[in-house]
Coordinates of C-alpha atoms in Angstrom, one line a residue:
Chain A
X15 CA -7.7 35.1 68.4
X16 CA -5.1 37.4 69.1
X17 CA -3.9 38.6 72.9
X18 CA -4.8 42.1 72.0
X19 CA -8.4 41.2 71.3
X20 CA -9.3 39.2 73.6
X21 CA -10.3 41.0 77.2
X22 CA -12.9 43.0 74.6
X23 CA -15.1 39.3 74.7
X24 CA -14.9 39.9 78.5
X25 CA -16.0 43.4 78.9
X26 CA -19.5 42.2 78.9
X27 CA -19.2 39.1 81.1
X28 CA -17.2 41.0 83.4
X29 CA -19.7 44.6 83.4
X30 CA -22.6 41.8 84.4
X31 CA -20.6 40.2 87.4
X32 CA -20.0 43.7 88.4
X33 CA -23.7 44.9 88.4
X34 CA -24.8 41.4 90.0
X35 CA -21.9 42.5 92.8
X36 CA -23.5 46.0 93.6
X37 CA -27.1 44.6 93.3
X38 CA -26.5 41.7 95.8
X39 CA -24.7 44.2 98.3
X40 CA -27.9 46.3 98.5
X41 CA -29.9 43.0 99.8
X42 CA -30.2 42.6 103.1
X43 CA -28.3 40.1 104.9
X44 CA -30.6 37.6 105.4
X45 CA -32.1 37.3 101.4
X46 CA -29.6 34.5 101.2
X47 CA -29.3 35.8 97.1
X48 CA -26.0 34.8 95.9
X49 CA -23.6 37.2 95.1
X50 CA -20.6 36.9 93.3
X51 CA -17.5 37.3 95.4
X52 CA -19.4 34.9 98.3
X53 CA -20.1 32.3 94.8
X54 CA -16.2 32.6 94.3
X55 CA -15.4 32.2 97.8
X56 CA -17.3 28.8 98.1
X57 CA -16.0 27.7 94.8
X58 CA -12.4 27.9 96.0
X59 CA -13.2 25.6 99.1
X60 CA -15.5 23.3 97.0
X61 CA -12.3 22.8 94.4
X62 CA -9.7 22.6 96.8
X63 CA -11.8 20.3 99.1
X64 CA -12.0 17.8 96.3
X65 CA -15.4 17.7 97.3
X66 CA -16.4 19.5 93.4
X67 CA -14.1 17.8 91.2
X68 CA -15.1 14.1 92.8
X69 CA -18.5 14.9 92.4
X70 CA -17.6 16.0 88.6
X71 CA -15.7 12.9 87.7
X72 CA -18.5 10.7 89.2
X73 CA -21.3 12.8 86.9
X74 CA -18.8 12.4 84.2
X75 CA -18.1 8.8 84.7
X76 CA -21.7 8.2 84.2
X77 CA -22.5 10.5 81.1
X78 CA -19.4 8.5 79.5
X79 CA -20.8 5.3 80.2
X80 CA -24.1 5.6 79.3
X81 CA -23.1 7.7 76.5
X82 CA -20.4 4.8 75.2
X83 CA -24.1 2.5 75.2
X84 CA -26.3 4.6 73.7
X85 CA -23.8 5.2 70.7
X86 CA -22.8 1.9 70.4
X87 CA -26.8 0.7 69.7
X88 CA -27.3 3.9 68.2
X89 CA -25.1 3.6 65.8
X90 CA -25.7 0.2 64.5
X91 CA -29.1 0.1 64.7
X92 CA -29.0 3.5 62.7
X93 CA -26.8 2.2 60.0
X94 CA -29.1 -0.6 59.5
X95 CA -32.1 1.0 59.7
X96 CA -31.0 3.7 57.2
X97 CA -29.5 1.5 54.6
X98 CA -32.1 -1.1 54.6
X99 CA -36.0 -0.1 54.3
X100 CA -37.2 -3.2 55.5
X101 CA -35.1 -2.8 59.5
X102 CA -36.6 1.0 59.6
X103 CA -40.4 -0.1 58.4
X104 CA -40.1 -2.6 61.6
X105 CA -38.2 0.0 64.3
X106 CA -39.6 3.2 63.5
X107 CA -42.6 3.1 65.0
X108 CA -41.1 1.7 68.2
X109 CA -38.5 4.4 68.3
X110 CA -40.5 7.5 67.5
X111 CA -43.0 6.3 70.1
X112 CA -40.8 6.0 73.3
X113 CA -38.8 9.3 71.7
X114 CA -41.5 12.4 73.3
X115 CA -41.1 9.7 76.8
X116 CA -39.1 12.5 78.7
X117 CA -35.6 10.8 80.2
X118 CA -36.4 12.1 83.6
X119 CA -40.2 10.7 83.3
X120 CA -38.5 7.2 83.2
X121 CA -37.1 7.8 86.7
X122 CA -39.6 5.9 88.4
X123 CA -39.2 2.7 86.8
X124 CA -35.3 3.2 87.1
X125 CA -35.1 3.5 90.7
X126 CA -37.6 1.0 91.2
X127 CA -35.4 -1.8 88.9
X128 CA -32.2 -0.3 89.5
X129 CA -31.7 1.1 92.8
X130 CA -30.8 4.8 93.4
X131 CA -26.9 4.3 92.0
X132 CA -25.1 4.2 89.4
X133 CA -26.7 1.9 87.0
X134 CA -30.4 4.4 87.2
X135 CA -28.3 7.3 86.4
X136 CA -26.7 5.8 83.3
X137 CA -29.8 4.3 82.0
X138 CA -31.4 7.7 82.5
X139 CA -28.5 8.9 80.4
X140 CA -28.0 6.6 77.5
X141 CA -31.5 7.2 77.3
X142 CA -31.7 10.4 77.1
X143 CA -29.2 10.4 74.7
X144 CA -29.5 7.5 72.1
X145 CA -32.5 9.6 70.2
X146 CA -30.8 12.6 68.7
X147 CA -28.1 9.1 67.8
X148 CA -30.2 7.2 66.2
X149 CA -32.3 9.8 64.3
X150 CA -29.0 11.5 62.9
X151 CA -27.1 9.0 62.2
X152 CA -30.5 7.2 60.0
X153 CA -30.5 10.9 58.4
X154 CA -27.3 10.8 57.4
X155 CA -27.2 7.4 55.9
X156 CA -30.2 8.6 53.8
X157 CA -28.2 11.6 52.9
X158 CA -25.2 10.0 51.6
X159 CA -24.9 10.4 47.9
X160 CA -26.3 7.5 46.0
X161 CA -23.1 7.8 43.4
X162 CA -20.9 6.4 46.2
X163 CA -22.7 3.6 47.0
X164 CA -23.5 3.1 43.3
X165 CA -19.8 3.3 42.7
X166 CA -18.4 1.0 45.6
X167 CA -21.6 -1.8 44.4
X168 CA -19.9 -1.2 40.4
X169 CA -16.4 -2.2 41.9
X170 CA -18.0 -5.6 43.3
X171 CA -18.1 -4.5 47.2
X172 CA -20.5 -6.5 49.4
X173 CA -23.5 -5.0 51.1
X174 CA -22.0 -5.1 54.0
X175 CA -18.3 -4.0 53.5
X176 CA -19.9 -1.1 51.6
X177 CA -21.9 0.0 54.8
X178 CA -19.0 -0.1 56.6
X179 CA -16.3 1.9 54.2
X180 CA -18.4 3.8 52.5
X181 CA -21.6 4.5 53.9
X182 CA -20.5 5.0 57.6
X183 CA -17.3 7.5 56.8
X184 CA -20.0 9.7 54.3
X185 CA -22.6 10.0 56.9
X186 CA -20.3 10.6 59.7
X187 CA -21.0 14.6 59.7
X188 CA -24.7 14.1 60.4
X189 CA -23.5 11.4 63.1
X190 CA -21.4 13.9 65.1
X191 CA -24.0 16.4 65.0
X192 CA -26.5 13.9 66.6
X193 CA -23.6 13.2 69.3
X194 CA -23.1 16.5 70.2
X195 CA -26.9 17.4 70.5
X196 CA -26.7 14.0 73.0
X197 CA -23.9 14.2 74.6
X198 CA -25.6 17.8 75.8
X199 CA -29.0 16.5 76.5
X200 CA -26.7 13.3 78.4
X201 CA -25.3 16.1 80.7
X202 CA -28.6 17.7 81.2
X203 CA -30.4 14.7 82.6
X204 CA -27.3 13.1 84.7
X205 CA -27.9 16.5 86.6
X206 CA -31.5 16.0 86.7
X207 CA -31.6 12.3 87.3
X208 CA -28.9 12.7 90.3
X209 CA -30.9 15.6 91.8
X210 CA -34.1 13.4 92.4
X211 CA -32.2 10.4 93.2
X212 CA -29.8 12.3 95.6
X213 CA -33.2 12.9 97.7
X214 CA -32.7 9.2 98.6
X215 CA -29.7 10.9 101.1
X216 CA -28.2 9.4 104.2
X217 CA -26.2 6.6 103.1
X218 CA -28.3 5.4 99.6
X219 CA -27.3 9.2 97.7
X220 CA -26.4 8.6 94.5
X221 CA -23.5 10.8 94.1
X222 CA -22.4 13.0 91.3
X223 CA -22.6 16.8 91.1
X224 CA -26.6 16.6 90.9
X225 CA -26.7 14.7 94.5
X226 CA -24.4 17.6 95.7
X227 CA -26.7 20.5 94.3
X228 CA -29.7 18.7 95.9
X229 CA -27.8 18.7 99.3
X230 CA -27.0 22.2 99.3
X231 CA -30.2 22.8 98.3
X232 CA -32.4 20.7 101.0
X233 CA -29.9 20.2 104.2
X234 CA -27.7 23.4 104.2
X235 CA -29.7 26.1 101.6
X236 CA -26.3 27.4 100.4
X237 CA -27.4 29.1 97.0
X238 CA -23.8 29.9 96.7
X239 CA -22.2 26.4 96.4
X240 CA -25.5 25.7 94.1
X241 CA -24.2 28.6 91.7
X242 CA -21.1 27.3 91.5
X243 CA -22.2 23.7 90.4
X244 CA -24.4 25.5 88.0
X245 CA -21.2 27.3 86.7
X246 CA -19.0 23.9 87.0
X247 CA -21.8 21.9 84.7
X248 CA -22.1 25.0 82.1
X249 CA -18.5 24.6 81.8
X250 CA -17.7 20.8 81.7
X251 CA -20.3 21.0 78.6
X252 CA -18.3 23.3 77.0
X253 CA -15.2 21.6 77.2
X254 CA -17.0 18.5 75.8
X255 CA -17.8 20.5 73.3
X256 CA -14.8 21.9 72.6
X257 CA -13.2 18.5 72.7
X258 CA -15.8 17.0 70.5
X259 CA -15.4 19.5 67.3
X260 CA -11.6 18.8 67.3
X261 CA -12.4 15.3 67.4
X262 CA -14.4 16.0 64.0
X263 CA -12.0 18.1 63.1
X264 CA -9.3 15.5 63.6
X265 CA -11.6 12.4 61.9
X266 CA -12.9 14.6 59.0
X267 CA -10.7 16.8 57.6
X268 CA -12.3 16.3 54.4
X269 CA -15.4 17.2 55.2
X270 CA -15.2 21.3 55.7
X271 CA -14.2 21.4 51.9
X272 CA -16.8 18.9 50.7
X273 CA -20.0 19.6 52.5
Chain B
X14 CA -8.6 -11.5 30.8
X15 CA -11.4 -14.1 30.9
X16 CA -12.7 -15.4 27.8
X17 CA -16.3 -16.4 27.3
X18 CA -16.6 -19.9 26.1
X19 CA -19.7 -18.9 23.9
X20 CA -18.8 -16.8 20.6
X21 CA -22.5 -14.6 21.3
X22 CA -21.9 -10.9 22.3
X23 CA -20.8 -9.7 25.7
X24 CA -23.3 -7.6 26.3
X25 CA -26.9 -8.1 25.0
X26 CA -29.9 -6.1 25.5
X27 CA -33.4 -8.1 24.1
X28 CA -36.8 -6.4 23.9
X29 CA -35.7 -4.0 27.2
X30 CA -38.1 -1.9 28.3
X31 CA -38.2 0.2 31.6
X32 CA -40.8 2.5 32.7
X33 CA -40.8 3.8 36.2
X34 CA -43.5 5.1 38.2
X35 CA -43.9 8.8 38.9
X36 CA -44.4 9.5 42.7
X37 CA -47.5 11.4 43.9
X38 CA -49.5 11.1 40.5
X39 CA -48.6 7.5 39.6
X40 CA -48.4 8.1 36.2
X41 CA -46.4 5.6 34.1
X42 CA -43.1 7.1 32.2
X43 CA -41.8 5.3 29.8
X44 CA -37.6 5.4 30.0
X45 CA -36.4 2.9 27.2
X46 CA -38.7 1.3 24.4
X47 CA -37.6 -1.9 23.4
X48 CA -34.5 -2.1 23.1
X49 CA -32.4 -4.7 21.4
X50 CA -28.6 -4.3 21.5
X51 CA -25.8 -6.7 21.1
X52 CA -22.3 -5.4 22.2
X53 CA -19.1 -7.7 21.0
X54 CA -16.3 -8.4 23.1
X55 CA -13.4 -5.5 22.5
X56 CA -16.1 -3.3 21.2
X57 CA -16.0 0.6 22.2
X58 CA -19.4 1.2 21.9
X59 CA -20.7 4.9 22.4
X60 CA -24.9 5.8 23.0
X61 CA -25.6 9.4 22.0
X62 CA -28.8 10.8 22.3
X63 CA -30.7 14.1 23.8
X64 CA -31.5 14.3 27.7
X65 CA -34.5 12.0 28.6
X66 CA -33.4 9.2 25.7
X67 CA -32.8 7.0 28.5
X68 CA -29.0 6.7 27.6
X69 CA -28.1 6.5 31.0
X70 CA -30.9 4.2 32.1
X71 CA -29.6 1.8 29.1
X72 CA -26.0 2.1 31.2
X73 CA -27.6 1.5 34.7
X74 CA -29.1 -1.7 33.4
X75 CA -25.8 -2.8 32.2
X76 CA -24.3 -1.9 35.3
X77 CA -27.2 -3.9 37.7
X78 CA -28.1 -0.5 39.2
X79 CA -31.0 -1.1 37.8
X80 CA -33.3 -3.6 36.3
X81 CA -35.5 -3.7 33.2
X82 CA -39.1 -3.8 33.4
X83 CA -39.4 -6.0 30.7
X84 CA -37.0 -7.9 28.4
X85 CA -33.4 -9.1 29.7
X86 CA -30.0 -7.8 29.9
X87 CA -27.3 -10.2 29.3
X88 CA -23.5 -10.4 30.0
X89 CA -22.0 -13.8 28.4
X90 CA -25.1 -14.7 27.9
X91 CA -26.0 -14.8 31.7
X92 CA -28.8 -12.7 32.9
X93 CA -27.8 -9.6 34.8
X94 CA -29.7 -9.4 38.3
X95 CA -27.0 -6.7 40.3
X96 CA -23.8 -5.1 39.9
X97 CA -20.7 -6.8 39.9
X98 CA -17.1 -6.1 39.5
X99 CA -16.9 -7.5 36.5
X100 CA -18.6 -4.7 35.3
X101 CA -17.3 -1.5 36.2
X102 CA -18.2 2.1 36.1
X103 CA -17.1 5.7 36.0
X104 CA -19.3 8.4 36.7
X105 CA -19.8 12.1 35.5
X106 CA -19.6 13.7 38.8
X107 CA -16.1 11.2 39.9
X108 CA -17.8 9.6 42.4
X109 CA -14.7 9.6 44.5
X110 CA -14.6 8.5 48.0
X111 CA -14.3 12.5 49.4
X112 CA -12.6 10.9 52.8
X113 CA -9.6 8.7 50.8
X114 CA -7.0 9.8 49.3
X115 CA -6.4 9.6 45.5
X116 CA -4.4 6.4 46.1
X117 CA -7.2 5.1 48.2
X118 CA -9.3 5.7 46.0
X119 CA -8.0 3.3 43.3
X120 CA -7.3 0.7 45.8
X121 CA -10.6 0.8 47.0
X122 CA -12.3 -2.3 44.5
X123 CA -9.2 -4.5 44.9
X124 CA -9.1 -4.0 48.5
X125 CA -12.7 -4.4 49.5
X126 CA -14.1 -6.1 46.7
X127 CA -13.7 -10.0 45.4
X128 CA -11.1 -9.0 42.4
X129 CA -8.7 -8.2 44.9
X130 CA -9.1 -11.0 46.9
X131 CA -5.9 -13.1 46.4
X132 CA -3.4 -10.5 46.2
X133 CA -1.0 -9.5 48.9
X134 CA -0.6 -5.8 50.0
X135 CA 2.6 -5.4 48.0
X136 CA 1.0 -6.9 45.1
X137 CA -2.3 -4.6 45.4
X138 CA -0.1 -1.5 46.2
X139 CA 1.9 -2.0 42.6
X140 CA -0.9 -2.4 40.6
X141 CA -2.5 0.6 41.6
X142 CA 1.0 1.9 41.9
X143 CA 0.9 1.1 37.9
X144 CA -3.0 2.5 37.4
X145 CA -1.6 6.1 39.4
X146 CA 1.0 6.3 36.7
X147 CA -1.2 5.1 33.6
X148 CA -3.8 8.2 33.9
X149 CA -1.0 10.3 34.8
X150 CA -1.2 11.1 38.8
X151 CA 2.4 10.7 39.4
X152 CA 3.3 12.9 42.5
X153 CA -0.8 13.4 43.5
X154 CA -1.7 10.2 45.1
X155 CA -1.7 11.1 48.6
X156 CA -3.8 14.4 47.8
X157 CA -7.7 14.3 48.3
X158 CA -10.4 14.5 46.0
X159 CA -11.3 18.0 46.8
X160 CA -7.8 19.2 45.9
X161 CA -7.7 18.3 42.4
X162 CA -9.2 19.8 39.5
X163 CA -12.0 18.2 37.3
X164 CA -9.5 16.8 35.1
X165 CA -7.8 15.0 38.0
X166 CA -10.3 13.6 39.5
X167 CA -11.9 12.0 36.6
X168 CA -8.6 10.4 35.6
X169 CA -8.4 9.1 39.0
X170 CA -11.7 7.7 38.4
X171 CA -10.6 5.8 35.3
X172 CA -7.8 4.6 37.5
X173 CA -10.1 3.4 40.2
X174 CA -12.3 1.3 37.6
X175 CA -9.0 -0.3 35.8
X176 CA -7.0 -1.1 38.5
X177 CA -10.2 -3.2 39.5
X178 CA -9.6 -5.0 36.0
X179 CA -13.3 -5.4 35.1
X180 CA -14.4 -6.9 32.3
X181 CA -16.9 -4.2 30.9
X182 CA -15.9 -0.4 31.3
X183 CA -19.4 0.9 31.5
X184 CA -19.0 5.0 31.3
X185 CA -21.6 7.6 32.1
X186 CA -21.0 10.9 30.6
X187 CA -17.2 10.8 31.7
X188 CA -16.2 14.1 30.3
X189 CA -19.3 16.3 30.4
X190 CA -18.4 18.6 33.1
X191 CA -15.1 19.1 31.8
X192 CA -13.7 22.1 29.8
X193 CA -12.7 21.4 25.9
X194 CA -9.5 21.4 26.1
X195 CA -9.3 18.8 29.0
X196 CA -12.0 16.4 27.3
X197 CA -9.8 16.1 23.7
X198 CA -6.8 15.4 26.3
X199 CA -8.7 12.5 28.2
X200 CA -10.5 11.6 25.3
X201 CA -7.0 10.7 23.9
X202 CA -5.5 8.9 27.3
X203 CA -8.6 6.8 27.1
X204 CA -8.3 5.5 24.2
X205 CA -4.3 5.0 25.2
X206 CA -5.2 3.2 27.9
X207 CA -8.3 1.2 26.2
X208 CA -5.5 -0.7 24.4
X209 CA -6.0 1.3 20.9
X210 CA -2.5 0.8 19.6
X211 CA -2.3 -2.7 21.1
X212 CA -3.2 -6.2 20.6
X213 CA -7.2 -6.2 19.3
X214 CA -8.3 -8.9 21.5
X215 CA -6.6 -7.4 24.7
X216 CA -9.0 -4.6 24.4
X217 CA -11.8 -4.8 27.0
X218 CA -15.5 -4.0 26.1
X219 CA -16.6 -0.4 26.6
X220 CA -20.0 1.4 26.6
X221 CA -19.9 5.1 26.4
X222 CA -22.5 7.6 26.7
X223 CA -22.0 11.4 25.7
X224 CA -24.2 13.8 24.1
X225 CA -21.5 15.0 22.6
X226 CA -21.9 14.0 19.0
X227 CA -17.8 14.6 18.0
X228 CA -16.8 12.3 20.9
X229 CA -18.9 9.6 19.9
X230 CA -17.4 9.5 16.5
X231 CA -13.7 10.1 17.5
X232 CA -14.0 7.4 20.3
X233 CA -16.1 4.5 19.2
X234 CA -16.2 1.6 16.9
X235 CA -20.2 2.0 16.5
X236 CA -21.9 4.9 18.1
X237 CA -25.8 4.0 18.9
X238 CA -28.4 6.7 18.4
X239 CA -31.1 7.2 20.7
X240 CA -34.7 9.6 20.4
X241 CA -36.4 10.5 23.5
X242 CA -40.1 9.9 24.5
X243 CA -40.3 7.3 24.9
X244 CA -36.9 6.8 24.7
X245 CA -35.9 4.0 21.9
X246 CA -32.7 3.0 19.8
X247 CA -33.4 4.9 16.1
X248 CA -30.1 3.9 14.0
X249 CA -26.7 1.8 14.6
X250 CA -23.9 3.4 13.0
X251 CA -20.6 1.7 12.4
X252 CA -17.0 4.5 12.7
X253 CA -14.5 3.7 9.9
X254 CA -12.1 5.6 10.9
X255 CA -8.7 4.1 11.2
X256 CA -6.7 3.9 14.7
X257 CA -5.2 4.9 16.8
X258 CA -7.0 8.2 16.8
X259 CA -5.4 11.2 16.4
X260 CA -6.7 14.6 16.3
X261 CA -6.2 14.5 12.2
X262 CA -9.1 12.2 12.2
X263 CA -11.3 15.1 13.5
X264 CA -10.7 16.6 10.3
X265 CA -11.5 13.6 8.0
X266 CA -14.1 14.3 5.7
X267 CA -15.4 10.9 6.9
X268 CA -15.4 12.2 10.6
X269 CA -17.4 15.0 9.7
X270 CA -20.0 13.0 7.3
X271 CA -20.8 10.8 9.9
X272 CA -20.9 13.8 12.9
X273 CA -23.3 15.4 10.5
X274 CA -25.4 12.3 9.7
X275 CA -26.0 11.7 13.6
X276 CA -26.8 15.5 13.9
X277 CA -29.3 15.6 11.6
X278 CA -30.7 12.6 13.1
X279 CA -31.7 14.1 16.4
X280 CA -31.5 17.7 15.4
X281 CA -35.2 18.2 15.1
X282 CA -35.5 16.2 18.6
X283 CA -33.4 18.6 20.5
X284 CA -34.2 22.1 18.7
X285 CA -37.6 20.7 20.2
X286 CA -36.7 20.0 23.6
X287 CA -34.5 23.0 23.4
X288 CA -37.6 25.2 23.0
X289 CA -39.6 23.4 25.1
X290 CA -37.2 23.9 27.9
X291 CA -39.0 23.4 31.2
X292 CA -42.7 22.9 30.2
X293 CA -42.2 19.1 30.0
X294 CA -40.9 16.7 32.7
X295 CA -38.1 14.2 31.6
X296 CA -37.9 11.1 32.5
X297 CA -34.2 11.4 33.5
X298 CA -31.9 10.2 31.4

């Protein structure tokens, strides 16, 4: 996009802000609704505290990690369980069972076996995030064109290998759009998870940018520092975003043309 | 080359039948009626027939794509249970790897499959180095599928299947989605690189399908004839025409007997089917 074109995306952002502005200034003082230049007031002593930015890394931290296992079973249990009928008869029914089990409504059993830290809120987050995985990825192995596997099995490739080189690389579209659909549901429920947990306060919080909504929200009611996580977390998931279609743009640059 | 130490066929089809079952209503199709066929080593052997004559099925069985219902099919006199390198394949839609490039793409059977297995990278590298030049890529084998026309990419898919060195060149339909003028080329480089003006026993076997009665005759050393429904083998015909091929044999009266006698053999057949366009199911060819 040009420079000359681009304040005209902001006109409407910007005409909102304003009208929130003027609305909020003819509350009385003690509605505690946030307003905008109070929101950008405590988001400049949240960043340059450090307190916002720790708080995002540790969220982040946790997404990554719990993300990095969900793929990783994800992924190979999709593979299998999309080439080979047998592997999906058996895990189907186990997966599509515990799949409607909402992450958060496992937050019970994760406190109680993992403590209120770190390794509840990644559970709660490769949970959360291994079904849209595993069902793209098994959707995109059944999608990949027969000829290709037909033509790799013709040139005397193994099962195997051909899983690997061929079958992996063809369904890797569908696989990126079941990582992007988790990796957003992964950063929905690190908030959530981190906002009940964080209720454990006074030395066993768990940390994270949830804990730190839930602490504006119960000891100090400061709706303004809770806008300004809400902003933070809308956009750290679009910069994953972001980052995650250049990565498939940079892995795939065949795929555009051939889909 | 491997030579058989039996002097029986290299390919041999006996009483084959294959029906498969349709979906939902379970009725039974019937795909190929008893067929017997027996292919000789060196052989380019080309199976015209209309759509739903079970060609293609005929091919997949040779390949181990798929196996018969009843009957066996037979390389060197071994049964075949699965495909193999030994018996390779080229498709009508390429079947190129969309994520490799061209050069890639012919590496891919020596480098992942058991008839590269042996060779170091240099070694791999100037074979298909060689295969690149023999179908005439020169200058395109860093370019991806996508970028080259219809043409290209099926001559990278010959490429792919020789460098592999199999034993059987098993090809479905090669040239039917290209235009005229790029089919008479390829049909010519194929025979070129089949080993037409070489040494007769250096030739490896090859199986041909079409539906494209002038290819059959300007290619092959026997051209098979097949009716549909159920879909069965109706006449053998041996090609006397002298090689290498050139395009004066298209205008050999002989070339044109025999493209006529193969016409009127299935004529009726498709001016049927032709008619009957979309009332009846096939059962895929």
């Amino acid at each position: 996009m040009s420079t000359t074109r681009w304040p005209r995306y902001f006109i409407l952002p910007v005409a909102l802000i304003v009208l929130w502005q003027l609305w909020g200034m003819t509350l009385p003082a003690r509605s505690r609704a946030p307003v905008p230049l109070d929101v950008l007031a405590s988001a400049v002593e949240l960043v340059a505290s450090g307190r916002l930015p720790m708080a995002i890394l540790q969220s982040l931290g946790r997404v990554g990690l719990g993300f990095l296992v969900a793929g990783a079973i994800a992924l190979v249990l999709g593979l299998l369980m999309g080439f080979f009928r047998p592997v999906e008869r058996n895990l189907d029914p186990i997966i599509e069972s515990f799949r409607p089990v909402a992450p958060i409504a496992l937050l019970p059993l994760a406190i109680l076996w993992l403590g209120t830290g770190t390794p509840a809120a990644v559970f709660i987050v490769a949970y959360a995030a291994f079904f849209p995985m595993i069902v793209n990825t098994i959707a995109g192995v059944k999608g990949v064109e027969r000829r290709l596997v037909q033509a790799a099995q013709t040139l005397g490739v193994p099962q195997l290998t051909i899983l690997r080189t061929v079958v992996l690389p063809a369904a890797l579209p569908s696989i990126f759009v079941g990582v992007r659909v988790a990796m957003g549901l992964a950063w929905m429920s690190i908030i959530a998870a981190e906002l009940a947990v964080g209720s454990k306060g006074g030395g066993g919080g768990s940390g994270g940018v949830g804990e730190m909504m839930f602490v504006f929200y119960a000891y100090y009611i400061e709706l303004d520092s809770i806008v300004v996580c809400m902003i933070a977390v809308g956009l750290v998931a679009l910069a994953i975003d972001h980052g995650l279609r250049w990565l498939q743009r940079w892995l795939m640059p065949w795929a555009e043309q051939y889909r | 080359m491997s030579h058989p130490a039996t002097t029986g066929p290299k390919l041999r089809l006996d009483a084959v039948r294959k029906t498969f079952t349709v979906p939902r209503s379970g009725a039974e199709v019937v795909a190929v009626e008893t067929a017997d066929l027996a292919i000789e080593a060196g052989e380019f052997l080309t199976i015209v027939g209309p759509s739903g004559c079970g060609k293609s099925t005929i091919l997949n069985m040779l390949a181990g794509l798929e196996l018969p219902t009843g009957g066996t099919v037979a390389m060197d006199g071994r049964k075949i249970t699965g495909p193999a390198a030994e018996r390779g394949m080229v498709f009508q839609d390429y079947a190129l790897f969309p994520w490799k490039t061209v050069f890639e793409n012919i590496e891919f059977g020596l480098r992942y499959g058991p008839h590269g297995k042996g060779l170091s990278t240099a070694e791999r590298r100037s074979r298909v180095a060689r295969c690149v030049e023999l179908v005439g890529l020169g200058g395109s084998e860093q370019k991806y599928p996508h970028e080259l026309s219809g043409g290209m990419r099926q001559r990278c898919g010959i490429a792919r299947l020789v460098a592999n060195e199999p034993d059987v060149l098993l090809m479905d339909e090669p040239f039917a989605a290209l235009d005229a003028q790029t089919r008479i080329i390829l049909q010519e480089e194929l025979l070129r690189i089949w080993g037409e003006t070489g040494d007769r026993a250096e030739r490896r076997t090859v199986v041909f399908i079409t539906h494209a009665i002038d290819e059959a005759v300007f290619l092959s050393d026997r051209v098979v004839v097949m009716s549909a429904h159920p879909g069965r083998i109706i006449e053998i015909l041996d090609v006397d025409l002298p090689r290498p091929r050139t395009d004066a044999t298209r205008t050999r009266p002989e070339f044109q007997a025999l493209s006529q006698t193969i016409w009127n053999l299935i004529r009726d057949e498709v001016y049927r089917a032709a008619t009957a366009a979309g009332s009846a199911g096939g059962a895929g060819d």
